[in-house]
Short mmCIF file of C-alpha atoms and ligand atoms in Angstrom, two decimals:
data_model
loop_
_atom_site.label_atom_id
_atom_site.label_comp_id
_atom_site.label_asym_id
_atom_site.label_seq_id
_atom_site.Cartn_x
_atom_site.Cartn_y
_atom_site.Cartn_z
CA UNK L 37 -30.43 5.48 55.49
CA UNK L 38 -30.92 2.30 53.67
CA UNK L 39 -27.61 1.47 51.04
CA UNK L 40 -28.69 -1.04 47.93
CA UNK L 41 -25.54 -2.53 47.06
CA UNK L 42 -24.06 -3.74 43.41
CA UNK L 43 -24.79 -1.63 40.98
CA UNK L 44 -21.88 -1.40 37.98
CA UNK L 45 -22.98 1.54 36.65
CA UNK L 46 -24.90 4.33 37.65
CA UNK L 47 -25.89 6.92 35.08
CA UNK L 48 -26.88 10.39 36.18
CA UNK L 49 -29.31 12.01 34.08
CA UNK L 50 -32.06 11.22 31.56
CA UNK L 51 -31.86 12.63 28.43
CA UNK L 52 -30.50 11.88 25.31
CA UNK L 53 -26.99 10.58 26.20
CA UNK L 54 -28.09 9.26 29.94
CA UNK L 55 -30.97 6.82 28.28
CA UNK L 56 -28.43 5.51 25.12
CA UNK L 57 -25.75 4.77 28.15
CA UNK L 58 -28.42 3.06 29.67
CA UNK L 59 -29.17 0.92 26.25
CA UNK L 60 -25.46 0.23 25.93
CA UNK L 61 -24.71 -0.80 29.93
CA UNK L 62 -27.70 -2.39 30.58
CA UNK L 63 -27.59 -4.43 26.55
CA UNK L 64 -24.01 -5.50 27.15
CA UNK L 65 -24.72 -7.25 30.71
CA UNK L 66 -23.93 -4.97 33.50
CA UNK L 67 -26.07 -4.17 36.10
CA UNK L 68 -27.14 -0.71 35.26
CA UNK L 69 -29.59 2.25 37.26
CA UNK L 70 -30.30 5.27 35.39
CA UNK L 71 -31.00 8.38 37.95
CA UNK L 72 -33.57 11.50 36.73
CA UNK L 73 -34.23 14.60 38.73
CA UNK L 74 -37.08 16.10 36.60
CA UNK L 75 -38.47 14.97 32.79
CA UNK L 76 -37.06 11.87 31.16
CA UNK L 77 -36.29 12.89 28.11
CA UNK L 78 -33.88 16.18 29.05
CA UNK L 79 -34.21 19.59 27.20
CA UNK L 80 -35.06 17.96 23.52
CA UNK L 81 -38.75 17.34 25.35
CA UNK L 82 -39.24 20.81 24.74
CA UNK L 83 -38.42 20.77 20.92
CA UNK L 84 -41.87 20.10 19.17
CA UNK L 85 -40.37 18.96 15.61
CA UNK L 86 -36.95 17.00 15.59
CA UNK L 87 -35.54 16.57 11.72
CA UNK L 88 -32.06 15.37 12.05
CA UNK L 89 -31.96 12.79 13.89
CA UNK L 90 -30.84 10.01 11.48
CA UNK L 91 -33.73 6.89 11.17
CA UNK L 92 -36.88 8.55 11.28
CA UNK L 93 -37.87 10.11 7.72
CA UNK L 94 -41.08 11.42 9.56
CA UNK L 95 -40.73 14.33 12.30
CA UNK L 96 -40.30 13.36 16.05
CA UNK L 97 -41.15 15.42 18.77
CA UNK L 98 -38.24 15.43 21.56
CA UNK L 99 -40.33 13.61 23.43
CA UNK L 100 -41.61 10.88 21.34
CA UNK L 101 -37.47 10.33 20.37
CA UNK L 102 -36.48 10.15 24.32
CA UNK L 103 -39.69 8.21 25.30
CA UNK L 104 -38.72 5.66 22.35
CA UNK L 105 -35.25 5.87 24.24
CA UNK L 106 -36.60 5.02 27.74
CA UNK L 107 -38.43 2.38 26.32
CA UNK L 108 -35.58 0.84 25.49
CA UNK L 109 -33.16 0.96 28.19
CA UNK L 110 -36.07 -0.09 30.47
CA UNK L 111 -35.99 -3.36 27.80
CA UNK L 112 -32.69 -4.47 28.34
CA UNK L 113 -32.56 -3.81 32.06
CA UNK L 114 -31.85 -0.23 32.84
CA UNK L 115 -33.59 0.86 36.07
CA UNK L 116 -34.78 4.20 36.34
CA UNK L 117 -35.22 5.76 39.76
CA UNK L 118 -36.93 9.43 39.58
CA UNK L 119 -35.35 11.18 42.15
CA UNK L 120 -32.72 14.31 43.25
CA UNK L 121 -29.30 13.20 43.73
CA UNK L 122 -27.53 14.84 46.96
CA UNK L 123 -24.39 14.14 46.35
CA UNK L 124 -21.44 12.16 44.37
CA UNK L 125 -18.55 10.93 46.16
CA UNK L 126 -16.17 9.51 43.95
CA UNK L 127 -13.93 6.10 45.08
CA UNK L 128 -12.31 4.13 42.91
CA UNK L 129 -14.98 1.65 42.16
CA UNK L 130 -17.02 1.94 45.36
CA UNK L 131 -18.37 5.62 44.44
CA UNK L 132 -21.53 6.54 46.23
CA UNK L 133 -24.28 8.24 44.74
CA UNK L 134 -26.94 9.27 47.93
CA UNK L 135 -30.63 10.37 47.08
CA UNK L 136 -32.81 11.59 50.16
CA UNK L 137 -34.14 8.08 50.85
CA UNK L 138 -30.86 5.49 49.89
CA UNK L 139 -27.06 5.18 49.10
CA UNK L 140 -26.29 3.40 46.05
CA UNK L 141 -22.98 1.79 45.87
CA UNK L 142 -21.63 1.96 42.14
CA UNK L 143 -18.47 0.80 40.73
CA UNK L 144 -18.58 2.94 37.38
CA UNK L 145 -20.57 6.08 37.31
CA UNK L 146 -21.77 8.35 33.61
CA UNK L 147 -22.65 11.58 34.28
CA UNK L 148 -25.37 12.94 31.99
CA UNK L 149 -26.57 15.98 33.51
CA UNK L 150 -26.87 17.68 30.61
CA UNK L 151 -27.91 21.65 30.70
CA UNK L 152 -30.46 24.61 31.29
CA UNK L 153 -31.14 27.53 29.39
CA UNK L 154 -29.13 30.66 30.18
CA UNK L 155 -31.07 33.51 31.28
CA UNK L 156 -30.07 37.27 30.03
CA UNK L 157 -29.98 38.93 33.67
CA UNK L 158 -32.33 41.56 32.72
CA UNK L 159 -34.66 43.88 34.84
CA UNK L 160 -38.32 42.19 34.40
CA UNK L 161 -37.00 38.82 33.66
CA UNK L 162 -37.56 37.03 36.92
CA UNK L 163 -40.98 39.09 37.33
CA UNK L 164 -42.81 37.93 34.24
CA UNK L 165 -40.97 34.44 34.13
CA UNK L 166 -44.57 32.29 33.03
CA UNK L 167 -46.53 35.64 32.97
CA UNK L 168 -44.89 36.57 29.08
CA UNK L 169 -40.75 35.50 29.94
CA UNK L 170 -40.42 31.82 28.40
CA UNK L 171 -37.61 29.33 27.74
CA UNK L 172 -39.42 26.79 25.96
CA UNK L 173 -41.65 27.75 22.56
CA UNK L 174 -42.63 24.15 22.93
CA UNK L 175 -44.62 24.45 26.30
CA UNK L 176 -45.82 27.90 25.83
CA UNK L 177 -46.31 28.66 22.28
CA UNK L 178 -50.31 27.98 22.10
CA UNK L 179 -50.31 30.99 24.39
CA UNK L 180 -50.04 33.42 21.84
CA UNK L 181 -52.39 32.85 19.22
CA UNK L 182 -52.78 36.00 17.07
CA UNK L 183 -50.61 37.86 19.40
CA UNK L 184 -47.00 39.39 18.93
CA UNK L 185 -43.95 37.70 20.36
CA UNK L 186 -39.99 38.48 20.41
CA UNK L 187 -37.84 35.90 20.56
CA UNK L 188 -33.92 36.61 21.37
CA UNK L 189 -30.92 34.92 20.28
CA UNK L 190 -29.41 33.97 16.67
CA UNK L 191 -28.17 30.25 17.37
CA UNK L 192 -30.12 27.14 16.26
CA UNK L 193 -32.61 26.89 19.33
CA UNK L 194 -33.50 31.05 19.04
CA UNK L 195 -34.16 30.49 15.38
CA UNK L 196 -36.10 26.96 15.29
CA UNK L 197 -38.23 28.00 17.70
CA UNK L 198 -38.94 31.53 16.19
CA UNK L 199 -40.74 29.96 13.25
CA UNK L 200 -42.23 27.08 15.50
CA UNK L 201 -43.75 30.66 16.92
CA UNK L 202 -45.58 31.45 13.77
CA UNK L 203 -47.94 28.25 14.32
CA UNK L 204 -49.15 30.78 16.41
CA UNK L 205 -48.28 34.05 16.90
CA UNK L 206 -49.10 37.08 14.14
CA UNK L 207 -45.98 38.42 14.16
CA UNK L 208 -42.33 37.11 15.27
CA UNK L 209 -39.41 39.24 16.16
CA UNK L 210 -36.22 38.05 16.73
CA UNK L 211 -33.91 39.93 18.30
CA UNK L 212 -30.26 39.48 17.54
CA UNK L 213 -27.26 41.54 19.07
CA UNK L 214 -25.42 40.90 15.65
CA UNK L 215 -25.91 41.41 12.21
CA UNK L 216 -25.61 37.98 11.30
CA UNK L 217 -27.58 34.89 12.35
CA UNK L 218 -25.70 32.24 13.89
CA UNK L 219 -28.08 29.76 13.37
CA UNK L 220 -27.15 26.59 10.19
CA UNK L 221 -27.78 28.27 7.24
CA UNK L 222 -30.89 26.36 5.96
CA UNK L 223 -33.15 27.25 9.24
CA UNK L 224 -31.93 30.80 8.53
CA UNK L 225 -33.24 30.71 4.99
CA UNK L 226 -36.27 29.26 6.31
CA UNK L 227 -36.73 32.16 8.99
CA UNK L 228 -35.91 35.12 6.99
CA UNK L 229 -38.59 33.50 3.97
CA UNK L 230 -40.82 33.59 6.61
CA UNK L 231 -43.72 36.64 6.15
CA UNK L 232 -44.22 36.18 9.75
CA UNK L 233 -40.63 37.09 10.85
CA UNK L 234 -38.89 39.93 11.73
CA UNK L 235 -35.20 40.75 12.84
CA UNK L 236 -33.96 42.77 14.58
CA UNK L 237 -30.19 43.51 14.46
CA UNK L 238 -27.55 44.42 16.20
CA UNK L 239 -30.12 45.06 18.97
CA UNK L 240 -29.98 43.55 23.10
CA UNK L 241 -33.30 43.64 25.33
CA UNK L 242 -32.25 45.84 28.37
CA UNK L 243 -35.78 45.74 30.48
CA UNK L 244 -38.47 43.91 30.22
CA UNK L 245 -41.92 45.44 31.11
CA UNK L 246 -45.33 45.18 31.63
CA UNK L 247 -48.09 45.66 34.68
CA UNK L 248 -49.49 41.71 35.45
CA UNK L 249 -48.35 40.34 32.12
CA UNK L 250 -45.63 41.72 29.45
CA UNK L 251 -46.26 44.42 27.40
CA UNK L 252 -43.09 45.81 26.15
CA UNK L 253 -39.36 45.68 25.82
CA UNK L 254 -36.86 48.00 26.02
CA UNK L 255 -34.27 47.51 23.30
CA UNK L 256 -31.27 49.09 22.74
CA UNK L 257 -29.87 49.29 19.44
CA UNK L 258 -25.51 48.96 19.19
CA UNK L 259 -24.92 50.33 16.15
CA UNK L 260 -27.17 53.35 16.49
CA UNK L 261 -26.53 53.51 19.60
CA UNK L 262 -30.47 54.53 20.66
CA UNK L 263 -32.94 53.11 22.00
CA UNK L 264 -36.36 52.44 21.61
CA UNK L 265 -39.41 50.37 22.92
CA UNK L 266 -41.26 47.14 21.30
CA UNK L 267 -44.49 46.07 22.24
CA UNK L 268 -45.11 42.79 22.77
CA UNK L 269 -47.17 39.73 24.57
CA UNK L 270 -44.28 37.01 25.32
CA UNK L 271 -40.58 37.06 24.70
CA UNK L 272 -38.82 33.45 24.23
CA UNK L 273 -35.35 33.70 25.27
CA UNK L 274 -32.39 31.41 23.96
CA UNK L 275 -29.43 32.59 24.84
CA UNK L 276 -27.57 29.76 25.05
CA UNK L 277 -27.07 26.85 27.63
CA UNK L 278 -25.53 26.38 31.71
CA UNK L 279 -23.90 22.83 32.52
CA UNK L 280 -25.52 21.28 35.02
CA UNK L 281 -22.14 20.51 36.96
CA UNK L 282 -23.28 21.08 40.35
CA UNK L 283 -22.96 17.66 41.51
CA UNK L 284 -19.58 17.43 40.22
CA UNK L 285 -17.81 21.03 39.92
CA UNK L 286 -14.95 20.89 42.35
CA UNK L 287 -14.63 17.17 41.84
CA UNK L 288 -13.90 16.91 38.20
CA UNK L 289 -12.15 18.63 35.51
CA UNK L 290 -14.25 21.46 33.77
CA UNK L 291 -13.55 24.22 31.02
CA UNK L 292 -14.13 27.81 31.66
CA UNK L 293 -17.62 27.82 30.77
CA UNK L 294 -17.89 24.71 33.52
CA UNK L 295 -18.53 21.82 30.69
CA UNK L 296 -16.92 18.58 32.03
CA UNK L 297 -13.72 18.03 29.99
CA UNK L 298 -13.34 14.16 28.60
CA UNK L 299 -11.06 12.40 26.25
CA UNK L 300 -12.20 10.34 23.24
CA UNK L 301 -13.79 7.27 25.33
CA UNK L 302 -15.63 10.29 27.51
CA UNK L 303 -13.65 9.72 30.62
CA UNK L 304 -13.03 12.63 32.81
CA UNK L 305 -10.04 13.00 35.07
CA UNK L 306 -11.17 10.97 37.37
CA UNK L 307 -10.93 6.50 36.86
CA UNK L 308 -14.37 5.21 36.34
CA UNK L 309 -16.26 8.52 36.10
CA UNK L 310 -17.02 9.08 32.52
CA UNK L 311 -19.70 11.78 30.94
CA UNK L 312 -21.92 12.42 27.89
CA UNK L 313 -24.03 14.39 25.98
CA UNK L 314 -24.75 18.22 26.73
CA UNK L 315 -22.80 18.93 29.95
CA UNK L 316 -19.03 17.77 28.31
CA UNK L 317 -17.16 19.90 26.01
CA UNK L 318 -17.50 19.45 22.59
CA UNK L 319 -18.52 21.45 19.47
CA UNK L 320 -22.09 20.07 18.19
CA UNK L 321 -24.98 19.81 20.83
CA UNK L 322 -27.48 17.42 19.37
CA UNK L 323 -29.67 14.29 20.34
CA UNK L 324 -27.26 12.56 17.73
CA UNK L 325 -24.04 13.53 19.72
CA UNK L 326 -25.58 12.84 22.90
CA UNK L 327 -26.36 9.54 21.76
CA UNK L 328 -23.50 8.82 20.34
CA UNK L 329 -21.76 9.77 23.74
CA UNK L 330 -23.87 7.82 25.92
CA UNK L 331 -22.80 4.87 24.13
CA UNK L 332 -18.97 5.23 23.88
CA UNK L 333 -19.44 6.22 27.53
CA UNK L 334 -21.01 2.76 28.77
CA UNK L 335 -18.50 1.10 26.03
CA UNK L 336 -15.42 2.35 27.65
CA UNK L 337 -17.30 1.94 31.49
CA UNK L 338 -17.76 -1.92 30.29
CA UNK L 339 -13.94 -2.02 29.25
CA UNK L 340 -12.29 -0.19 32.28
CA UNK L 341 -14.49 -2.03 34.49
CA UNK L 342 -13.21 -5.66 32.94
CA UNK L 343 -9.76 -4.33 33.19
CA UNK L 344 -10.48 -3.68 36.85
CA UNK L 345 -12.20 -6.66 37.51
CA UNK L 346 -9.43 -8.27 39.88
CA UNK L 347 -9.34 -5.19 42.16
CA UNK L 348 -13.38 -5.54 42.23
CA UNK L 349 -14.70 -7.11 45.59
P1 NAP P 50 -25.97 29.07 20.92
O1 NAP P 50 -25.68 28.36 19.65
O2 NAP P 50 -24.89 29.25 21.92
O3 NAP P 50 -26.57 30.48 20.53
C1 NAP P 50 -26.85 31.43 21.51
C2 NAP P 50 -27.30 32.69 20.81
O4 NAP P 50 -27.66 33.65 21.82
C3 NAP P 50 -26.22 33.31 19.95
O5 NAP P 50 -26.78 33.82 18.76
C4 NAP P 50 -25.67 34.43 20.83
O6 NAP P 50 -25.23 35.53 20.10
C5 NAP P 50 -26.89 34.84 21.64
N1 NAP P 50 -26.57 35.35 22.95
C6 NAP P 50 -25.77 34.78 23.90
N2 NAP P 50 -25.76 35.53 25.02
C7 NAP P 50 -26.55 36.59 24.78
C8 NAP P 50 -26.91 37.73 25.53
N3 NAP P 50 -26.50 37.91 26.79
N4 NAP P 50 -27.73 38.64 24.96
C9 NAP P 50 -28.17 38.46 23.69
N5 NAP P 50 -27.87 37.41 22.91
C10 NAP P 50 -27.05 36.48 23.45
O7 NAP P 50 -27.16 28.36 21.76
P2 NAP P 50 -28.43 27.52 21.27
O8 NAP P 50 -29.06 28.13 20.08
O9 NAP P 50 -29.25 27.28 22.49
O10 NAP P 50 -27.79 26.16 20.82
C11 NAP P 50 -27.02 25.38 21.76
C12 NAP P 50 -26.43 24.21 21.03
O11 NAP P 50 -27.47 23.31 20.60
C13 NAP P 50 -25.70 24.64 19.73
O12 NAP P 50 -24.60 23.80 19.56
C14 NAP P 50 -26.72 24.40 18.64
O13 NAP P 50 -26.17 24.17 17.38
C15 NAP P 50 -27.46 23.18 19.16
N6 NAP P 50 -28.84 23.12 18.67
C16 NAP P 50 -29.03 22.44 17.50
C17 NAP P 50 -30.32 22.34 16.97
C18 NAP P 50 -30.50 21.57 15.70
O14 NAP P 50 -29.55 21.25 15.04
N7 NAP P 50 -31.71 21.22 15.30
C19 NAP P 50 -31.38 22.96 17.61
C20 NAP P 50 -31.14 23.68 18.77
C21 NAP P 50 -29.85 23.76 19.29
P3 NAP P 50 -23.88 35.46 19.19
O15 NAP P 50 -24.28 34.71 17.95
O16 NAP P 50 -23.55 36.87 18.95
O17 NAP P 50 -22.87 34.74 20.02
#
């Protein structure tokens, strides 16, 4: 297996925080690759409308933001390589970061891995996942013109993308195992105004049913304590997100949830391994954050890797 040499940093992942560690590293002179399993761009690719992230007055699809992104690392040097990682092994400044066709030798490395959508572990979820079981309102939306779809979860991404659904669907439920929305309180007021959408409290989904395609759900109410059946054609399901800390998980320092635990400059435990954006601890998941993580990320790899530059060979 062919090694490439020289490479300061090597950032793992392409979304959000991956590509602005990449505009940092590469912008401020080191020699910089930028590693992507799947989609550059991460999870926000499958957000349709993005409001809040500061500079653009208009609305920005995920994708347009992170392609934008991309565009930019690639502009200041930042080489992106497409492929599976097989493993990390970490060494002060000589880590090693092997794909199925080369080791890379790396003296700094960001991890950026970012994370998936949970699933709820339900009968029928596997079975219809892409025959009416989604994660992503985004990709599968325009599937459901006219038609009925539940959506579950009362955070930011369940609520969003519930009235994202009524581009389409007739008639939106979103079912919610509290009796209170978790969700920031303006895209609450914008669901619940919405003639479209339904909630459903203090309810879970226990089964998930259909013949070839979903046709119903089986929720169970807490409070009542009964439960009863919904017809539907899809159900959207955010529940929350998984790290991606595979690569890493008995290596490096993680909460109990398994988010990769930095200090202020986004180092982890472990010299010259640093991480950003979705898969570290922190309180606000956004493209903003992620950004913003990237960047103090490749900051801090530029300074720790000057401060080490004697013990370099
Ligand atoms: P989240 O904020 O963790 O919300 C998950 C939701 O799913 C919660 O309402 C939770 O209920 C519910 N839930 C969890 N496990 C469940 C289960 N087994 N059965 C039924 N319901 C369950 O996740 P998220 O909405 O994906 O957001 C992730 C992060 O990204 C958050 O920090 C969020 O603010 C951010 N985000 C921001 C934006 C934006 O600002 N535009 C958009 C999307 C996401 P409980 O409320 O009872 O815990």
């Amino acid at each position: 297996m062919e090694t490439i040499q020289d490479y300061d940093i090597a950032v793992i992942g392409g979304g959000p925080a991956g590509l602005a560690a990449g505009v940092y590293a590469s912008r401020g002179g080191l020699k910089t690759v930028l590693f992507e399993k799947a989609l550059i761009g991460g999870q926000i690719t499958t957000t349709a409308d993005v409001e809040n992230y500061p500079g653009f007055e208009e609305t920005l699809s995920g994708f347009d933001i992170t392609d934008k992104m991309k565009k930019q690392a690639e502009k200041f040097g930042t080489e992106i390589i497409q492929e599976n990682i097989r493993s990390l092994k970490f060494e002060k400044l000589n880590n090693t970061v092997e794909t199925a066709s080369a080791k890379y030798k790396v003296k700094a490395i960001i991890l950026a891995t970012g994370a998936n959508p949970s699933k709820l572990g339900i009968e029928g979820e596997e079975k219809y996942t892409g025959r009416g079981v989604s994660y992503c309102a985004t990709c599968d939306g325009a599937l459901y013109r006219g038609k009925t779809v539940a959506v579950v979860g009362g955070g930011d991404s369940a609520v969003e993308e519930a009235i994202f659904l009524t581009k389409f669907a007739k008639k939106v439920y979103i079912i919610h195992r509290r009796d209170k929305l978790r969700a920031v309180k303006l895209t609450q007021e914008r669901a619940l105004g919405n003639e479209k959408i339904e909630v459903v409290w203090d309810s879970v989904v226990k089964a998930i049913k259909g013949t070839e395609y979903v046709e119903k759900l089986e929720i169970y109410n807490k409070k009542t304590q009964k439960t009863s059946e919904l017809s539907v054609d899809g159900i959207f399901i955010y529940v929350g997100i998984i790290p991606n800390n595979e690569l890493v998980n008995s290596q490096i320092k993680l909460d109990e949830q398994g988010f990769i635990i930095t200090n202020a400059s986004m180092h982890t435990n472990i010299p010259g391994i640093y991480a950003a954006g979705d898969v570290v601890q922190k309180i606000l998941r956004q493209v903003v954050t992620a950004a913003a993580d990237g960047a103090i990320a490749a900051f801090s790899a530029e300074k720790w890797l000057e401060e080490n530059k004697d013990k370099q060979s």
